[in-house]
Short mmCIF file of C-alpha atoms in Angstrom, two decimals:
data_model
loop_
_atom_site.label_atom_id
_atom_site.label_comp_id
_atom_site.label_asym_id
_atom_site.label_seq_id
_atom_site.Cartn_x
_atom_site.Cartn_y
_atom_site.Cartn_z
CA MET A 916 16.70 -11.79 -8.55
CA GLY A 917 16.78 -9.52 -5.49
CA LYS A 918 15.07 -6.51 -4.02
CA ILE A 919 12.01 -5.13 -5.81
CA GLY A 920 11.21 -2.32 -3.41
CA SER A 921 10.35 -1.41 0.17
CA PHE A 922 8.31 0.60 2.63
CA GLY A 923 11.20 1.76 4.79
CA LYS A 924 12.49 -1.25 6.73
CA THR A 925 8.98 -2.49 7.56
CA ILE A 926 8.28 -4.24 4.24
CA ILE A 927 11.01 -5.44 1.89
CA PHE A 928 9.64 -6.67 -1.46
CA GLU A 929 12.08 -9.23 -2.80
CA VAL A 930 12.60 -12.47 -4.65
CA THR A 931 15.51 -14.65 -3.60
CA SER A 932 16.16 -18.37 -3.46
CA LYS A 933 14.97 -18.34 0.18
CA LYS A 934 12.25 -15.70 0.24
CA ILE A 935 9.46 -14.40 -2.00
CA LEU A 936 7.44 -11.31 -1.07
CA THR A 937 6.09 -9.43 -4.07
CA PRO A 938 3.30 -6.90 -4.66
CA THR A 939 0.54 -7.66 -7.17
CA ASN A 940 -2.49 -5.74 -8.43
CA VAL A 941 -0.71 -2.44 -7.84
CA LYS A 942 -3.01 0.54 -8.49
CA LYS A 943 -2.15 4.20 -8.03
CA GLU A 944 -4.71 7.00 -7.80
CA VAL A 945 -3.88 10.67 -8.26
CA GLU A 946 -6.65 13.12 -7.41
CA PRO A 947 -6.01 16.76 -8.37
CA ARG A 948 -8.17 19.40 -6.67
CA TRP A 949 -10.70 21.30 -8.78
CA GLU A 950 -13.46 23.69 -7.73
CA SER A 951 -16.66 24.31 -9.68
CA PHE A 952 -18.42 27.69 -9.65
CA ASP A 953 -21.99 28.04 -10.87
CA ARG A 954 -22.74 30.70 -13.49
CA ILE A 955 -26.15 31.93 -14.58
CA LEU A 956 -27.21 30.49 -17.95
CA GLN A 957 -23.73 29.04 -18.54
CA LYS A 958 -21.87 25.89 -17.73
CA PRO A 959 -20.06 25.91 -14.39
CA LYS A 960 -16.58 27.47 -14.38
CA LYS A 961 -13.74 25.20 -13.23
CA GLN A 962 -10.69 26.33 -11.30
CA PHE A 963 -7.63 24.22 -10.60
CA LEU A 964 -6.66 24.51 -6.92
CA GLY A 965 -3.54 22.36 -6.97
CA PRO A 966 -2.44 18.81 -6.41
CA GLY A 967 -4.55 16.58 -4.21
CA ASP A 968 -4.03 13.36 -2.35
CA SER A 969 -2.52 10.32 -4.00
CA SER A 970 -2.81 6.72 -2.91
CA LEU A 971 -1.54 3.32 -3.98
CA SER A 972 -3.10 -0.05 -3.29
CA MET A 973 -1.56 -3.49 -3.66
CA ASP A 974 -1.99 -7.10 -2.70
CA ILE A 975 0.76 -9.17 -1.13
CA ARG A 976 0.59 -12.97 -0.99
CA ILE A 977 2.49 -14.34 2.00
CA SER A 978 3.40 -18.02 1.97
CA GLY A 979 5.19 -20.13 4.54
CA MET A 980 6.41 -22.23 1.64
CA HIS A 981 8.30 -19.25 0.23
CA GLY A 982 10.35 -18.29 3.28
CA GLN A 983 7.78 -16.10 5.04
CA LYS A 984 5.98 -16.50 8.34
CA PRO A 985 2.53 -15.13 7.47
CA ARG A 986 1.36 -14.27 11.00
CA LYS A 987 4.65 -12.62 11.91
CA THR A 988 4.75 -10.63 8.66
CA ILE A 989 1.13 -9.48 9.06
CA GLU A 990 1.71 -8.47 12.70
CA LYS A 991 4.78 -6.42 11.71
CA ILE A 992 2.82 -4.54 9.02
CA GLU A 993 -0.22 -4.03 11.29
CA ASN A 994 2.02 -2.73 14.06
CA ALA A 995 3.56 -0.15 11.69
CA ALA A 996 0.08 0.96 10.56
CA GLU A 997 -1.32 1.21 14.09
CA LYS A 998 1.68 3.27 15.23
CA GLY A 999 1.26 5.65 12.30
CA LYS A 1000 4.62 4.84 10.70
CA ILE A 1001 5.51 7.30 7.95
CA ASP A 1002 8.17 6.25 5.45
CA THR A 1003 9.19 6.19 1.81
CA LEU A 1004 7.57 3.65 -0.55
CA VAL A 1005 9.97 2.55 -3.29
CA ILE A 1006 9.23 0.16 -6.16
CA GLY A 1007 11.75 -0.58 -8.88
CA GLY A 1008 14.28 1.83 -7.40
CA LYS A 1009 11.92 4.82 -7.68
CA LYS A 1010 9.82 6.60 -5.06
CA VAL A 1011 6.11 6.04 -5.60
CA PHE A 1012 5.20 9.41 -4.03
CA SER A 1013 7.25 12.61 -4.10
CA GLY A 1014 7.51 12.42 -0.31
CA LYS A 1015 6.63 9.92 2.37
CA CYS A 1016 3.46 7.93 2.91
CA TYR A 1017 1.64 5.83 5.51
CA ILE A 1018 -0.44 2.65 5.52
CA SER A 1019 -4.04 3.86 5.58
CA LYS A 1020 -5.80 0.51 5.21
CA ILE A 1021 -5.07 -3.20 5.64
CA SER A 1022 -7.33 -6.08 4.68
CA GLU A 1023 -6.41 -9.73 5.30
CA GLU A 1024 -7.55 -12.96 3.72
CA TRP A 1025 -6.26 -16.06 5.44
CA GLY A 1026 -5.67 -19.03 3.18
CA CYS A 1027 -4.33 -22.35 4.36
CA ILE A 1028 -4.33 -22.98 8.12
CA TYR A 1029 -2.51 -26.06 9.38
CA ASN A 1030 -2.83 -28.08 12.54
CA LYS A 1031 -2.78 -26.05 15.78
CA GLY A 1032 -3.73 -22.88 13.89
CA GLU A 1033 -0.46 -22.36 12.01
CA LEU A 1034 -1.18 -19.94 9.17
CA MET A 1035 0.62 -21.05 6.01
CA THR A 1036 -0.77 -18.68 3.38
CA ALA A 1037 -2.43 -15.29 3.49
CA THR A 1038 -3.09 -12.40 1.17
CA ILE A 1039 -3.09 -8.86 2.51
CA SER A 1040 -4.37 -5.81 0.69
CA LEU A 1041 -2.62 -2.58 1.61
CA THR A 1042 -3.43 1.02 0.82
CA PHE A 1043 -0.69 3.61 1.14
CA SER A 1044 -1.67 7.28 1.30
CA GLU A 1045 0.57 10.23 0.61
CA TYR A 1046 1.71 12.15 3.68
CA ALA A 1047 1.93 15.89 3.04
#
């Protein structure tokens, strides 16, 4: 198969014979900016102010059985988030946002843990926010 997308060089979404790292439950939110003005004895008047913030959330299942090292992969993504890395998010060869974005939230769910604490499966939920 091959490359599905990426967040710069930090996260490479791909499916190969040696590695599987794919996004699931992808959800994008676009929030335009509107203002409401009260009017006497009438419904409020709305005014469009312009585009607002956009975000995208996704889940990534990381499995040691599919060529990934869950702890190492999670640490790499966390490190990028904590350093405020700003980059382009691409899925299917197209930019998700018109410009760059950053990781605004990470949530982890650890699955199978082997002897001596070796993490074999994990699911991380990521939220990317548009950087303007």
